[in-house]
XYZ file of C-alpha atoms in Angstrom:
580
model
C 9.005 -19.750 -9.146
C 5.830 -20.164 -7.059
C 3.744 -17.084 -7.861
C 0.495 -18.500 -6.501
C -0.192 -18.549 -2.781
C -2.280 -21.688 -3.240
C 0.631 -23.421 -4.962
C 2.997 -22.359 -2.197
C 0.714 -23.784 0.475
C 0.344 -27.051 -1.419
C 4.096 -27.342 -1.929
C 4.849 -26.555 1.717
C 2.286 -29.062 2.985
C 3.559 -31.675 0.542
C 7.188 -31.157 1.552
C 6.352 -31.342 5.242
C 4.241 -34.488 4.766
C 6.856 -36.066 2.498
C 9.671 -35.337 4.937
C 7.713 -36.707 7.876
C 6.486 -39.785 5.998
C 9.903 -40.615 4.523
C 11.583 -40.168 7.902
C 9.027 -42.342 9.694
C 9.069 -44.980 6.951
C 12.853 -45.047 6.825
C 13.168 -45.461 10.572
C 10.460 -48.156 10.611
C 12.098 -50.011 7.717
C 15.569 -50.058 9.222
C 14.281 -51.105 12.645
C 12.238 -53.911 11.133
C 15.076 -54.951 8.855
C 17.503 -55.173 11.740
C 14.988 -57.110 13.848
C 14.101 -59.566 11.077
C 17.709 -60.275 10.073
C 18.903 -60.518 13.657
C 16.131 -62.904 14.568
C 16.763 -65.162 11.540
C 20.501 -64.990 12.015
C 20.453 -65.795 15.735
C 18.023 -68.673 15.261
C 20.212 -70.265 12.555
C 23.488 -69.773 14.447
C 22.109 -71.109 17.717
C 20.703 -74.127 15.941
C 24.033 -74.667 14.140
C 25.995 -74.474 17.401
C 23.771 -77.064 19.009
C 23.987 -79.279 15.884
C 27.782 -79.040 15.941
C 27.843 -80.122 19.593
C 25.431 -82.971 19.054
C 26.789 -84.311 15.767
C 30.295 -83.110 14.908
C 31.379 -83.245 18.551
C 30.495 -86.963 18.802
C 32.458 -88.052 15.733
C 35.367 -90.458 16.351
C 38.912 -89.140 16.250
C 39.636 -91.223 13.172
C 36.693 -90.281 11.042
C 36.002 -91.158 7.455
C 34.607 -88.938 4.706
C 31.440 -90.988 4.682
C 30.877 -90.359 8.360
C 31.460 -86.630 7.778
C 28.928 -86.570 4.934
C 26.367 -88.391 7.061
C 26.925 -85.988 9.924
C 26.603 -82.979 7.574
C 23.410 -84.345 6.080
C 21.973 -84.950 9.538
C 22.822 -81.418 10.622
C 21.229 -79.962 7.426
C 17.927 -81.596 8.257
C 17.328 -78.854 10.805
C 14.187 -76.762 10.822
C 16.305 -73.708 9.981
C 16.846 -75.040 6.464
C 20.554 -74.385 5.960
C 23.370 -76.243 4.215
C 26.295 -77.706 6.177
C 29.931 -78.265 5.278
C 32.212 -80.312 7.595
C 36.010 -80.415 7.263
C 38.294 -82.816 9.170
C 41.310 -85.125 8.791
C 40.460 -88.682 7.970
C 42.086 -91.811 9.365
C 44.557 -91.882 6.446
C 45.767 -88.311 7.331
C 44.040 -86.531 4.440
C 41.655 -83.575 4.798
C 38.073 -84.371 3.882
C 35.464 -81.754 3.012
C 31.922 -83.148 3.233
C 28.891 -81.062 2.325
C 25.241 -81.828 2.892
C 24.647 -80.772 -0.730
C 27.720 -80.587 -2.926
C 25.908 -78.630 -5.630
C 24.735 -75.881 -3.276
C 27.605 -75.425 -0.839
C 31.362 -75.742 -1.215
C 34.366 -74.464 0.660
C 34.944 -71.861 -2.055
C 31.675 -70.191 -1.044
C 33.064 -69.378 2.378
C 34.927 -66.036 2.500
C 38.631 -66.298 3.232
C 38.436 -63.920 6.172
C 35.727 -66.017 7.787
C 37.791 -69.189 7.355
C 40.817 -67.536 8.917
C 38.782 -66.268 11.864
C 37.233 -69.700 12.506
C 40.591 -71.529 12.358
C 42.410 -69.038 14.582
C 43.106 -70.319 18.076
C 43.012 -67.716 20.828
C 44.608 -67.905 24.254
C 42.260 -68.787 27.069
C 42.026 -66.371 29.971
C 39.424 -64.783 32.202
C 37.995 -62.719 29.350
C 38.240 -65.478 26.750
C 37.150 -68.831 28.087
C 37.272 -70.736 24.787
C 40.054 -70.979 22.193
C 37.624 -71.105 19.253
C 34.489 -69.049 18.546
C 31.500 -69.053 16.245
C 31.762 -66.441 13.463
C 29.239 -65.315 10.829
C 29.039 -63.057 7.761
C 26.344 -61.977 5.289
C 27.259 -62.486 1.647
C 25.580 -62.379 -1.753
C 25.731 -65.315 -4.152
C 24.185 -65.033 -7.605
C 22.196 -61.979 -6.482
C 20.655 -63.623 -3.412
C 21.563 -62.827 0.219
C 23.025 -65.581 2.394
C 24.229 -66.024 5.937
C 27.557 -67.914 6.320
C 28.634 -69.118 9.760
C 31.532 -71.224 10.933
C 32.890 -72.873 14.099
C 35.511 -75.439 15.179
C 34.773 -78.142 17.653
C 36.751 -77.588 20.867
C 38.801 -80.572 21.950
C 41.993 -82.472 21.328
C 43.320 -81.850 17.847
C 42.406 -82.703 15.202
C 38.735 -81.649 15.563
C 36.211 -81.036 12.753
C 35.320 -77.577 11.469
C 31.775 -76.857 10.349
C 30.212 -74.151 8.156
C 26.580 -73.283 7.474
C 25.023 -71.499 4.504
C 21.520 -70.151 5.054
C 19.494 -68.294 2.438
C 18.020 -64.933 3.553
C 15.747 -64.656 0.513
C 12.519 -65.074 2.554
C 13.564 -62.286 4.901
C 14.498 -60.131 1.868
C 11.063 -60.718 0.369
C 9.403 -59.800 3.641
C 11.444 -56.612 3.870
C 10.616 -55.723 0.258
C 6.919 -56.153 1.050
C 7.383 -53.913 4.072
C 9.174 -51.312 1.925
C 6.343 -51.321 -0.612
C 3.803 -50.920 2.177
C 5.717 -48.022 3.654
C 6.055 -46.442 0.188
C 2.317 -46.707 -0.406
C 1.672 -45.238 3.034
C 4.041 -42.362 2.224
C 2.272 -41.703 -1.079
C -1.117 -41.747 0.644
C 0.186 -39.383 3.294
C 1.497 -37.065 0.558
C -1.828 -37.099 -1.274
C -3.672 -36.479 1.958
C -1.371 -33.559 2.788
C -1.972 -32.030 -0.637
C -5.730 -32.362 -0.187
C -5.448 -30.767 3.220
C -3.334 -28.016 1.684
C -6.002 -27.417 -0.931
C -8.628 -27.167 1.776
C -6.477 -24.867 3.872
C -5.623 -22.737 0.842
C -9.287 -22.439 -0.050
C -10.134 -21.452 3.503
C -7.408 -18.828 3.531
C -7.627 -17.592 -0.043
C -11.393 -17.196 -0.276
C -11.396 -14.244 2.168
C -8.250 -12.894 0.546
C -9.888 -13.127 -2.884
C -12.985 -11.360 -1.572
C -10.737 -8.714 -0.072
C -8.926 -8.246 -3.394
C -12.208 -7.970 -5.280
C -13.495 -5.447 -2.756
C -10.282 -3.440 -3.054
C -10.643 -3.450 -6.837
C -14.222 -2.186 -6.621
C -13.104 0.427 -4.126
C -10.396 1.529 -6.543
C -13.042 1.846 -9.277
C -14.880 4.368 -7.140
C -17.529 2.114 -5.563
C -16.965 3.478 -2.093
C -20.000 1.693 -0.647
C -18.172 -1.640 -0.976
C -18.035 -3.603 2.286
C -16.991 -7.110 3.306
C -19.107 -9.566 5.275
C -17.283 -10.299 8.511
C -17.587 -13.664 10.251
C -15.385 -15.209 12.880
C -12.734 -13.822 15.167
C -9.534 -14.852 13.406
C -6.942 -12.644 11.754
C -8.765 -12.655 8.401
C -11.945 -11.460 10.093
C -9.955 -8.703 11.770
C -8.497 -7.776 8.378
C -12.015 -7.576 6.910
C -13.114 -5.318 9.767
C -10.099 -3.092 9.189
C -10.929 -2.916 5.476
C -14.545 -1.983 6.227
C -13.431 0.723 8.650
C -10.953 2.076 6.096
C -13.587 2.001 3.333
C -16.118 3.797 5.541
C -13.560 6.432 6.480
C -12.542 6.832 2.837
C -16.158 7.115 1.727
C -16.825 9.779 4.313
C -13.673 11.669 3.398
C -14.398 11.491 -0.340
C -17.954 12.616 0.277
C -16.664 15.609 2.210
C -14.113 16.439 -0.485
C -16.721 15.988 -3.226
C -19.091 18.269 -1.378
C -16.358 20.855 -0.988
C -15.388 20.535 -4.633
C -18.994 20.824 -5.768
C -19.438 23.821 -3.485
C -16.284 25.424 -4.837
C -17.323 24.706 -8.420
C -20.777 26.110 -7.771
C -19.243 29.139 -6.119
C -17.028 29.798 -9.149
C -19.937 29.279 -11.507
C -22.264 31.509 -9.483
C -19.570 34.118 -9.057
C -18.835 34.110 -12.779
C -22.531 34.335 -13.550
C -23.141 37.122 -11.067
C -20.148 39.041 -12.378
C -21.390 38.773 -15.910
C -24.245 41.237 -15.521
C -22.176 44.050 -13.982
C -19.344 43.242 -16.387
C -21.713 43.814 -19.286
C -22.573 47.239 -17.946
C -18.957 48.057 -17.143
C -17.873 46.930 -20.614
C -20.432 49.264 -22.180
C -19.127 52.162 -20.071
C -15.503 51.367 -20.925
C -16.387 51.326 -24.613
C -17.803 54.821 -24.266
C -14.734 55.926 -22.322
C -12.452 54.412 -24.956
C -14.321 56.262 -27.738
C -13.994 59.529 -25.848
C -10.406 58.925 -24.752
C -8.974 61.468 -27.206
C -11.272 64.176 -25.788
C -10.383 63.525 -22.138
C -7.995 65.491 -19.979
C -4.442 64.208 -20.576
C -4.089 63.805 -16.831
C -6.884 61.238 -16.586
C -6.406 59.565 -19.979
C -3.890 56.989 -18.621
C -6.320 56.101 -15.831
C -9.108 55.640 -18.346
C -6.860 53.425 -20.494
C -5.974 51.347 -17.426
C -9.665 50.924 -16.570
C -10.430 49.855 -20.136
C -7.622 47.279 -20.296
C -8.355 45.871 -16.848
C -12.050 45.651 -17.627
C -11.330 43.629 -20.733
C -8.951 41.402 -18.773
C -11.563 40.868 -16.078
C -14.192 40.088 -18.710
C -11.862 37.497 -20.272
C -11.228 35.957 -16.855
C -14.967 35.662 -16.150
C -15.585 34.010 -19.511
C -12.668 31.611 -18.982
C -13.884 30.694 -15.510
C -17.325 29.888 -16.904
C -15.736 27.737 -19.585
C -13.622 25.904 -17.005
C -16.665 25.169 -14.845
C -18.361 23.588 -17.864
C -15.428 21.221 -18.329
C -15.301 20.399 -14.615
C -19.030 19.714 -14.525
C -18.834 17.539 -17.663
C -21.450 19.578 -19.502
C -19.253 20.782 -22.346
C -20.614 19.527 -25.686
C -19.229 19.099 -29.155
C -20.965 20.781 -32.093
C -19.341 19.028 -35.026
C -19.013 20.327 -38.539
C -16.872 19.577 -41.589
C -14.082 22.163 -41.774
C -11.114 22.811 -44.005
C -8.313 22.956 -41.472
C -6.178 25.370 -43.481
C -9.125 27.763 -43.853
C -9.872 27.436 -40.139
C -6.295 28.320 -39.165
C -6.241 31.201 -41.627
C -9.539 32.554 -40.273
C -8.239 32.343 -36.699
C -5.066 34.259 -37.611
C -6.865 36.825 -39.735
C -9.527 37.537 -37.103
C -6.806 38.506 -34.645
C -4.627 40.454 -37.094
C -1.700 38.043 -36.845
C -1.169 37.489 -40.562
C 2.170 39.283 -40.674
C 3.454 37.547 -37.513
C 2.536 33.952 -38.368
C 3.919 31.654 -41.045
C 1.360 29.068 -42.122
C 2.394 25.744 -43.631
C -0.891 24.037 -44.474
C -2.321 22.533 -47.632
C -5.860 23.344 -48.607
C -8.305 20.502 -48.735
C -7.441 18.801 -45.435
C -10.956 18.173 -44.166
C -11.836 17.192 -40.613
C -15.068 16.783 -38.707
C -14.517 18.816 -35.550
C -16.081 21.553 -33.459
C -14.967 24.732 -35.275
C -15.452 27.012 -32.262
C -13.390 24.839 -29.948
C -10.678 24.370 -32.596
C -10.528 28.150 -32.899
C -10.137 28.435 -29.120
C -7.237 25.974 -29.197
C -5.467 27.704 -32.081
C -5.996 31.174 -30.633
C -4.494 30.192 -27.298
C -1.517 28.323 -28.761
C -0.645 30.991 -31.351
C -1.318 33.853 -28.936
C 0.832 32.209 -26.295
C 3.653 31.753 -28.836
C 3.466 35.413 -29.913
C 3.325 36.675 -26.354
C 6.155 34.628 -24.889
C 8.169 33.411 -27.856
C 8.047 36.198 -30.360
C 7.443 36.213 -34.071
C 7.607 34.713 -36.519
C 5.436 31.879 -35.254
C 5.278 28.895 -37.576
C 2.057 26.883 -37.772
C 2.227 23.638 -39.722
C -0.667 21.285 -40.467
C -0.300 17.674 -41.546
C -2.025 14.325 -41.242
C -0.641 10.913 -40.377
C -1.746 7.392 -39.667
C -2.598 6.683 -36.076
C -0.192 4.365 -34.283
C -2.741 2.983 -31.813
C -6.190 1.693 -32.439
C -8.090 3.506 -29.750
C -7.766 6.554 -27.564
C -6.829 6.632 -23.963
C -8.919 8.980 -21.964
C -7.425 11.151 -19.282
C -4.319 13.249 -18.899
C -0.757 12.818 -17.712
C 2.389 14.841 -17.334
C 5.724 13.395 -18.382
C 9.287 14.251 -17.501
C 10.055 15.067 -21.108
C 7.587 17.938 -21.063
C 4.641 16.099 -22.479
C 1.782 17.564 -20.519
C -1.859 16.654 -20.493
C -1.479 13.581 -22.689
C -4.644 11.872 -23.843
C -4.878 9.199 -26.475
C -6.379 10.202 -29.783
C -9.773 8.672 -30.256
C -11.899 8.242 -33.294
C -11.243 6.287 -36.411
C -9.000 6.981 -39.398
C -6.062 9.360 -39.649
C -5.216 12.003 -37.097
C -4.673 15.703 -37.581
C -1.368 17.143 -36.308
C -0.929 20.904 -35.895
C 2.402 22.249 -34.649
C 2.876 25.788 -33.345
C 6.570 26.735 -33.040
C 7.993 30.081 -31.935
C 11.466 31.625 -32.070
C 11.773 32.427 -28.375
C 14.117 31.093 -25.707
C 11.998 28.020 -25.098
C 10.398 26.739 -21.916
C 12.560 25.937 -18.881
C 12.726 22.236 -18.190
C 11.228 22.633 -14.715
C 8.280 24.529 -16.178
C 7.458 22.088 -18.991
C 5.422 19.689 -16.809
C 3.240 22.588 -15.605
C 2.548 24.659 -18.708
C -1.030 23.369 -18.883
C -1.772 23.842 -15.181
C -4.372 26.408 -14.264
C -3.036 29.758 -13.032
C 0.529 28.440 -13.156
C 3.255 31.078 -13.373
C 6.805 30.230 -14.348
C 8.278 32.785 -11.962
C 6.936 33.766 -8.575
C 8.553 37.171 -9.049
C 6.086 37.873 -11.916
C 2.695 37.440 -10.239
C 1.126 39.820 -12.707
C 0.566 38.846 -16.369
C -1.664 39.954 -19.189
C -3.389 36.576 -19.550
C -5.804 34.911 -17.179
C -3.591 31.870 -16.615
C -6.310 29.602 -18.030
C -5.699 29.804 -21.768
C -3.513 26.718 -22.221
C -5.600 24.773 -19.721
C -8.774 25.554 -21.692
C -7.008 24.641 -24.937
C -6.016 21.280 -23.464
C -9.562 20.599 -22.246
C -10.914 21.413 -25.712
C -8.429 18.959 -27.199
C -9.454 16.287 -24.701
C -13.135 16.717 -25.451
C -12.283 15.896 -29.086
C -10.373 12.832 -27.938
C -7.058 14.479 -28.748
C -4.026 15.822 -26.925
C -1.602 18.729 -26.761
C 2.063 18.250 -25.953
C 4.802 20.778 -25.349
C 8.533 20.493 -25.855
C 11.519 22.584 -26.832
C 13.006 22.498 -30.296
C 16.676 21.489 -30.598
C 19.060 24.268 -29.690
C 19.536 26.688 -32.546
C 16.386 25.566 -34.381
C 13.780 27.590 -32.491
C 12.001 27.867 -29.181
C 8.961 26.092 -27.765
C 6.863 23.740 -29.883
C 3.243 22.898 -29.054
C 1.805 19.907 -30.904
C -1.944 19.441 -31.223
C -3.218 15.984 -32.207
C -6.884 15.518 -33.044
C -8.860 12.778 -34.780
C -9.997 13.835 -38.212
C -13.445 12.530 -37.346
C -14.608 13.139 -33.775
C -18.072 11.647 -34.227
C -17.209 8.519 -32.277
C -15.970 10.618 -29.359
C -19.158 12.673 -29.388
C -21.297 9.530 -29.481
C -19.397 7.973 -26.596
C -19.839 11.114 -24.516
C -23.555 11.197 -25.258
C -23.909 7.518 -24.377
C -22.014 8.085 -21.165
C -24.257 10.979 -20.263
C -27.355 8.858 -20.893
C -25.993 6.045 -18.732
C -25.274 8.474 -15.911
C -28.843 9.785 -15.989
C -29.741 13.383 -16.383
C -26.195 14.407 -15.502
C -25.014 17.395 -13.583
C -26.619 20.726 -14.472
C -24.581 23.282 -16.316
C -22.296 25.039 -13.915
C -23.415 28.508 -14.966
C -27.123 27.813 -15.469
C -28.112 28.766 -11.931
C -30.131 31.967 -11.809
C -29.503 32.446 -15.530
C -31.824 35.179 -16.650
C -30.862 34.825 -20.287
C -31.099 31.110 -20.995
C -29.390 31.415 -24.344
C -25.958 32.058 -22.860
C -24.510 28.693 -23.882
C -25.997 28.955 -27.326
C -24.435 32.399 -27.729
C -21.021 30.996 -26.800
C -21.458 28.130 -29.259
C -22.606 30.249 -32.164
C -21.238 33.770 -31.953
C -18.104 35.794 -31.463
C -14.416 35.289 -31.874
C -12.111 33.940 -29.227
C -9.411 36.081 -27.708
C -5.847 34.866 -27.341
C -6.407 34.194 -23.670
C -9.155 31.721 -24.489
C -12.188 33.867 -23.661
C -14.855 35.164 -26.002
C -14.474 38.570 -27.589
C -17.868 40.213 -27.672
C -16.728 43.510 -29.172
C -18.310 44.642 -32.463
C -16.223 43.599 -35.415
C -15.344 47.155 -36.539
C -14.192 48.344 -33.119
C -12.298 45.176 -32.435
C -10.478 45.242 -35.774
C -9.583 48.883 -35.328
C -8.234 48.302 -31.814
C -6.273 45.217 -32.851
C -4.779 46.887 -35.892
C -3.612 49.778 -33.735
C -1.890 47.499 -31.236
C -0.805 44.744 -33.595
C 2.838 45.741 -33.938
C 3.269 46.250 -30.231
C 1.686 42.893 -29.436
C 3.648 41.040 -32.099
C 7.016 42.295 -30.903
C 6.341 41.515 -27.271
C 8.503 38.719 -25.891
C 9.924 37.941 -22.515
C 10.149 35.102 -20.071
C 7.396 32.500 -19.836
């Protein structure tokens, strides 16, 4: 109910001040009220007692009503300003009731209990020296407070009985004025407490707000953020602790960044240095492969093993170089208008998968994408489906309206198997390509990791034909378009694993945002594989030439030799299944 710390402080201060002020005012009011009423009451009763002794006590035994009225009027002329009523038996034996003012005071105004107490005669003893006493009571007549007192003259019966009626309206007015004064004082105390609470809240919350702002900047990556420390209180100690933590975090992040940069540079340099010998080894393996039929049958299997492992190593080197480009942020989009159906068909045909893939795509679906990177994505997804799921693999292409208005950069892994999620960016419709196989599907515990680098579903199968980077590279290529790839299993009995690629049909906005970001960051980080690059056209060659192998790397074989090799091994590769 009180979400703000400032509001809580104000409320607490106000409640404390209100409780203290109300308690003090209440006690002061009741003490003053008791003192004022007691003082007025005692003064009137003492004066009435003396008046009864001086006037009613000196009346003759056989008194007349006129004498009673005169005595009552004389008693009422007291400085205490009260009315008097005298009651006695007259000389003719009748009871006479004489009031100082008949209109203001009558016997009916006296409470019955008070009359009974006044008329009651008590035995005289050591504790009670007089048979009659003076009694009083506070009453209300017509909304005004009054004091009623009564006493009987002590002597030989019959003796007169007297009553007084004194208005307490002046005392009531004084007490009301006191109550208003105390109420105003309480309100002023409450306002003052709230102002003090505001000041205290500002004093406390300003450092807390600065600390929150510093924490936010620290969370945004501004590790140089520090707080100005002043004072020796707990907030100052908290600021010092934050500064120490920020300095330690900055140092730790700097060390980790240096290690990461060193590791990335090592991978890039290693991939680059391996490329030259791999080129020579690839040339030798091509010669060996051409002469394989003329070799001794005893060494032919060894030659075949060398050829296959050389190709695998070459793919791994190319994939590592591609990964370092993504990590360094130097990967670029080369956009072109493509017919998606033609692009998928070309990808399948280049790898001799036409008889193992069912294509469901309408011609004329145009998109502005990077054709080479789209080919890499399709080759990895379809190749992965053929390798682990088995044919026939169904590829469907469709478009749909985007549900959100803007992309969400980054990646995430969900419990439902949605891995590497990134919001689709760019305007207009989005392109959706689904690749579904007929295999056993992906185990639920593996789904969150299918796009991880070098991830293997089973530790008992450390060896695999792929590099372990294909799906990761495909996901990075989708992200660079502002798209995403998700993986899930089809319902039981309807197929195996399903990979869904979502891309904007126009990636120009994504490319412009990346270029603007690079310009804002300065010159940017150099290409991860540009160090010691003797042929500076390496990136351009990867952008412009060659097909992409199912593992995600570039196939640099001549077209004729590649087609012949793929046609020879097509059936074996298509029928290969097994556990993911």
